[in-house]
C-alpha cells in the first residue's frame, strides 16, 4: 500500500536558519504530493502541493520539488521565523488507484527559537 | 466564507457508550472525508463520501464505526461500544470535487476521550 515517511522531530532551529524536512513516499500509482501544516491550537492547512514530476510547489517562502526518481518531496525554507513553529505533515493522494483519501506521514515538529 | 465546522470540539465518554460526531463541510463541497489522528501521529483515513454515498470506507477499523451523510452535506460519524483505544482527534475534511489533487479543507477536529 501507499506510505509516507518523514524525518522525526522535533527539529529545533534558530531564526533565519535554513530548513529542510525530508519526505519520501511509496505509491502504487502516480500520486499528487502535499505538505500540510498544523499551527499550535489550529487545524490542518494546506501549505503547498505538486501534482507531477519536477513540479515545484511553493508558498510563504516554503518550497518542495516532486522528485519521481527518488520518490521524495522534501520541504525547504531559506530563512525560518519564530512564526513557522508548527507541525508539518507530508501527504500523498494516489489518484491512479481511484483512492481519493490522503495518506499522511507521522509529522515533524519544528521549533524556531528567537 | 465559513470553513469546515465540527461539533462537539471535545467529547468525554465512558467505555461502552455510544457517541456521535458531527461535521458540517464547506457549502458546495461534494466530497467529505473523515480521518482519525492519534497523539504524535499523522491523520489516518476512515471514510470518504461523494455526495450521499460512501465511496470508500476501507479505513473504518471495525463494525463499531459507521458514518452517514443523508442529504449530501452534514455528516455524522457514529461509534458504538466505545473503547479506550478509540480516544483520538477525529478530523473532517471537504473538497470541491473529490479529485486526488483537489485541496482538502480540514475542520478543527473533535477530541474524543474514552475513560
Coordinates of C-alpha atoms in Angstrom, one line a residue:
Chain A
X1 CA 0.0 0.0 0.0
X2 CA 0.8 3.7 -0.1
X3 CA 3.0 5.2 2.6
X4 CA 4.8 8.4 3.5
X5 CA 8.0 8.6 5.6
X6 CA 9.1 11.8 7.3
X7 CA 12.1 12.7 9.3
X8 CA 11.4 12.5 13.0
X9 CA 11.3 15.7 15.1
X10 CA 11.5 17.8 16.8
X11 CA 13.6 20.0 14.6
X12 CA 15.0 23.0 16.5
X13 CA 16.4 25.9 14.6
X14 CA 17.4 29.5 15.3
X15 CA 15.6 32.2 13.5
X16 CA 16.9 32.8 9.9
X17 CA 18.3 29.3 9.7
X18 CA 17.8 27.1 6.6
X19 CA 15.2 24.4 7.0
X20 CA 14.9 21.0 5.3
X21 CA 12.3 18.4 6.3
X22 CA 12.7 15.2 4.4
X23 CA 9.8 13.3 3.0
X24 CA 9.9 10.1 0.9
X25 CA 6.9 8.1 -0.3
X26 CA 5.8 4.8 -1.7
X27 CA 2.8 4.7 -4.0
X28 CA 1.1 2.2 -6.3
X29 CA 0.2 4.8 -9.0
X30 CA 1.3 8.3 -9.8
X31 CA 0.5 10.4 -6.7
X32 CA -0.1 14.0 -6.0
X33 CA 2.0 15.3 -3.1
X34 CA 1.2 17.7 -0.4
X35 CA 2.6 19.5 2.6
X36 CA 0.1 20.4 5.3
X37 CA 0.9 22.5 8.4
X38 CA -0.7 22.5 11.8
X39 CA 0.0 25.6 13.9
X40 CA -0.5 25.4 17.7
X41 CA -4.2 25.3 18.5
X42 CA -5.3 25.3 14.9
X43 CA -6.5 22.9 12.3
X44 CA -4.5 21.4 9.3
X45 CA -3.9 23.8 6.5
X46 CA -2.5 23.1 3.1
X47 CA 0.9 24.6 2.7
X48 CA 1.8 23.6 -0.8
X49 CA 1.3 20.8 -3.4
X50 CA 2.7 19.3 -6.6
X51 CA 0.9 17.0 -9.0
X52 CA 3.5 15.8 -11.4
X53 CA 7.2 15.0 -11.6
X54 CA 9.6 18.0 -11.4
X55 CA 6.8 20.3 -10.3
X56 CA 7.7 22.8 -7.5
X57 CA 5.1 23.8 -5.0
X58 CA 5.7 27.0 -3.1
X59 CA 4.0 29.2 -0.5
X60 CA 5.0 31.5 2.3
X61 CA 8.7 31.1 1.4
X62 CA 8.5 27.3 1.6
X63 CA 9.3 25.1 -1.4
X64 CA 9.2 21.4 -2.3
X65 CA 10.0 19.7 -5.6
X66 CA 8.4 16.5 -6.7
X67 CA 11.2 14.1 -7.4
X68 CA 9.9 10.9 -9.0
X69 CA 13.3 9.3 -9.4
X70 CA 14.0 9.5 -5.7
X71 CA 10.3 9.3 -4.6
X72 CA 10.9 12.4 -2.5
X73 CA 9.2 15.7 -1.7
X74 CA 11.5 17.5 0.7
X75 CA 10.3 20.7 2.3
X76 CA 12.7 23.7 2.4
X77 CA 12.8 27.2 3.5
X78 CA 15.7 29.6 3.3
X79 CA 15.2 31.6 6.4
X80 CA 12.7 30.4 9.1
X81 CA 10.9 32.6 11.5
X82 CA 9.5 32.0 15.0
X83 CA 6.0 32.1 13.5
X84 CA 6.9 29.0 11.4
X85 CA 6.9 26.8 14.6
X86 CA 4.3 24.2 13.9
X87 CA 3.9 20.5 12.9
X88 CA 4.4 19.7 9.3
X89 CA 2.9 16.7 7.5
X90 CA 3.8 15.3 4.2
X91 CA 0.9 13.6 2.4
X92 CA 0.0 11.9 -0.9
X93 CA -3.1 11.1 -2.8
X94 CA -2.8 8.2 -5.2
X95 CA -5.4 9.2 -7.8
X96 CA -4.4 6.4 -10.3
X97 CA -5.8 3.8 -7.9
X98 CA -9.0 5.8 -7.5
X99 CA -8.3 6.4 -3.9
X100 CA -9.2 9.9 -3.0
X101 CA -8.1 9.9 0.6
X102 CA -4.8 11.4 1.8
X103 CA -2.1 9.2 3.2
X104 CA -0.1 11.2 5.8
X105 CA 3.4 10.9 7.3
X106 CA 3.7 11.0 11.1
X107 CA 4.5 14.7 11.1
X108 CA 7.6 16.7 12.0
X109 CA 7.5 19.3 14.8
X110 CA 9.5 22.4 14.0
X111 CA 10.6 24.7 16.8
X112 CA 12.2 28.0 15.9
X113 CA 14.0 29.9 18.6
X114 CA 14.5 33.7 18.5
Chain B
X1 CA -16.8 32.2 3.9
X2 CA -17.3 29.6 6.6
X3 CA -14.9 26.7 6.8
X4 CA -15.5 23.2 7.9
X5 CA -17.0 23.0 11.3
X6 CA -17.1 20.1 13.7
X7 CA -19.1 19.6 16.9
X8 CA -18.5 19.0 19.7
X9 CA -15.0 20.2 20.0
X10 CA -14.4 17.9 22.9
X11 CA -16.3 14.8 23.9
X12 CA -15.6 12.7 27.0
X13 CA -17.4 9.4 27.4
X14 CA -17.2 6.2 29.2
X15 CA -16.1 2.8 27.8
X16 CA -19.0 1.1 26.2
X17 CA -21.1 4.2 25.4
X18 CA -22.3 5.4 22.0
X19 CA -21.1 8.7 20.5
X20 CA -21.9 10.8 17.5
X21 CA -19.5 13.3 16.0
X22 CA -20.8 15.9 13.5
X23 CA -19.2 17.6 10.5
X24 CA -20.5 20.5 8.5
X25 CA -18.5 20.9 5.3
X26 CA -17.9 23.9 3.2
X27 CA -21.1 24.8 1.3
X28 CA -21.0 23.2 -2.2
X29 CA -18.3 20.7 -1.4
X30 CA -19.4 17.3 -2.7
X31 CA -16.6 15.3 -1.2
X32 CA -16.3 14.7 2.6
X33 CA -13.7 12.8 4.4
X34 CA -13.2 11.5 8.0
X35 CA -9.8 11.0 9.5
X36 CA -8.5 9.9 12.9
X37 CA -5.4 11.4 14.5
X38 CA -3.8 9.8 17.5
X39 CA -1.3 11.7 19.6
X40 CA 2.0 12.2 17.8
X41 CA 0.8 10.7 14.5
X42 CA -0.5 11.9 11.2
X43 CA -4.2 11.6 10.4
X44 CA -5.4 8.2 9.2
X45 CA -8.2 7.9 6.7
X46 CA -11.5 6.4 7.8
X47 CA -14.2 7.1 5.2
X48 CA -14.9 9.2 2.1
X49 CA -18.3 10.4 0.8
X50 CA -19.0 11.6 -2.7
X51 CA -22.4 13.2 -2.3
X52 CA -24.6 11.0 -0.1
X53 CA -22.9 7.7 -0.7
X54 CA -19.8 6.3 1.0
X55 CA -17.4 5.9 -1.9
X56 CA -14.6 4.4 0.2
X57 CA -15.0 3.1 3.7
X58 CA -11.8 1.0 3.7
X59 CA -10.3 2.9 6.6
X60 CA -13.0 2.1 9.2
X61 CA -11.3 0.0 11.8
X62 CA -14.3 -2.3 12.6
X63 CA -18.0 -2.5 12.5
X64 CA -18.4 -0.3 15.6
X65 CA -17.7 2.7 13.4
X66 CA -20.3 4.0 11.0
X67 CA -20.9 7.2 9.1
X68 CA -23.7 8.8 7.3
X69 CA -24.3 11.8 5.0
X70 CA -28.1 11.5 4.2
X71 CA -28.5 14.8 2.3
X72 CA -25.1 15.2 0.9
X73 CA -24.0 17.9 3.3
X74 CA -23.7 17.3 7.0
X75 CA -22.1 14.0 8.0
X76 CA -22.2 12.2 11.3
X77 CA -19.6 9.7 12.5
X78 CA -21.1 7.1 14.9
X79 CA -19.1 5.0 17.2
X80 CA -20.8 2.2 19.2
X81 CA -19.5 0.5 22.3
X82 CA -16.6 2.9 22.6
X83 CA -13.2 1.6 23.7
X84 CA -10.3 3.4 25.3
X85 CA -8.3 2.8 22.1
X86 CA -10.9 5.0 20.2
X87 CA -9.5 8.1 22.0
X88 CA -8.1 10.4 19.4
X89 CA -8.9 13.6 17.5
X90 CA -11.4 13.0 14.7
X91 CA -10.9 15.2 11.7
X92 CA -13.3 16.0 9.0
X93 CA -12.3 17.5 5.6
X94 CA -14.2 18.5 2.5
X95 CA -13.2 19.3 -1.1
X96 CA -14.9 20.5 -4.2
X97 CA -14.8 17.5 -6.4
X98 CA -13.1 14.7 -4.6
X99 CA -10.3 14.5 -7.2
X100 CA -7.0 13.3 -6.0
X101 CA -5.2 16.6 -6.4
X102 CA -8.1 18.7 -5.1
X103 CA -7.3 20.6 -1.9
X104 CA -9.0 19.1 1.2
X105 CA -10.1 21.7 3.8
X106 CA -9.9 20.4 7.3
X107 CA -12.1 21.2 10.3
X108 CA -10.7 21.8 13.8
X109 CA -11.5 18.3 14.9
X110 CA -13.3 16.7 17.8
X111 CA -11.1 15.4 20.6
X112 CA -12.7 12.2 21.8
X113 CA -11.6 10.8 25.2
X114 CA -12.9 7.4 26.3
X115 CA -12.5 6.8 30.0

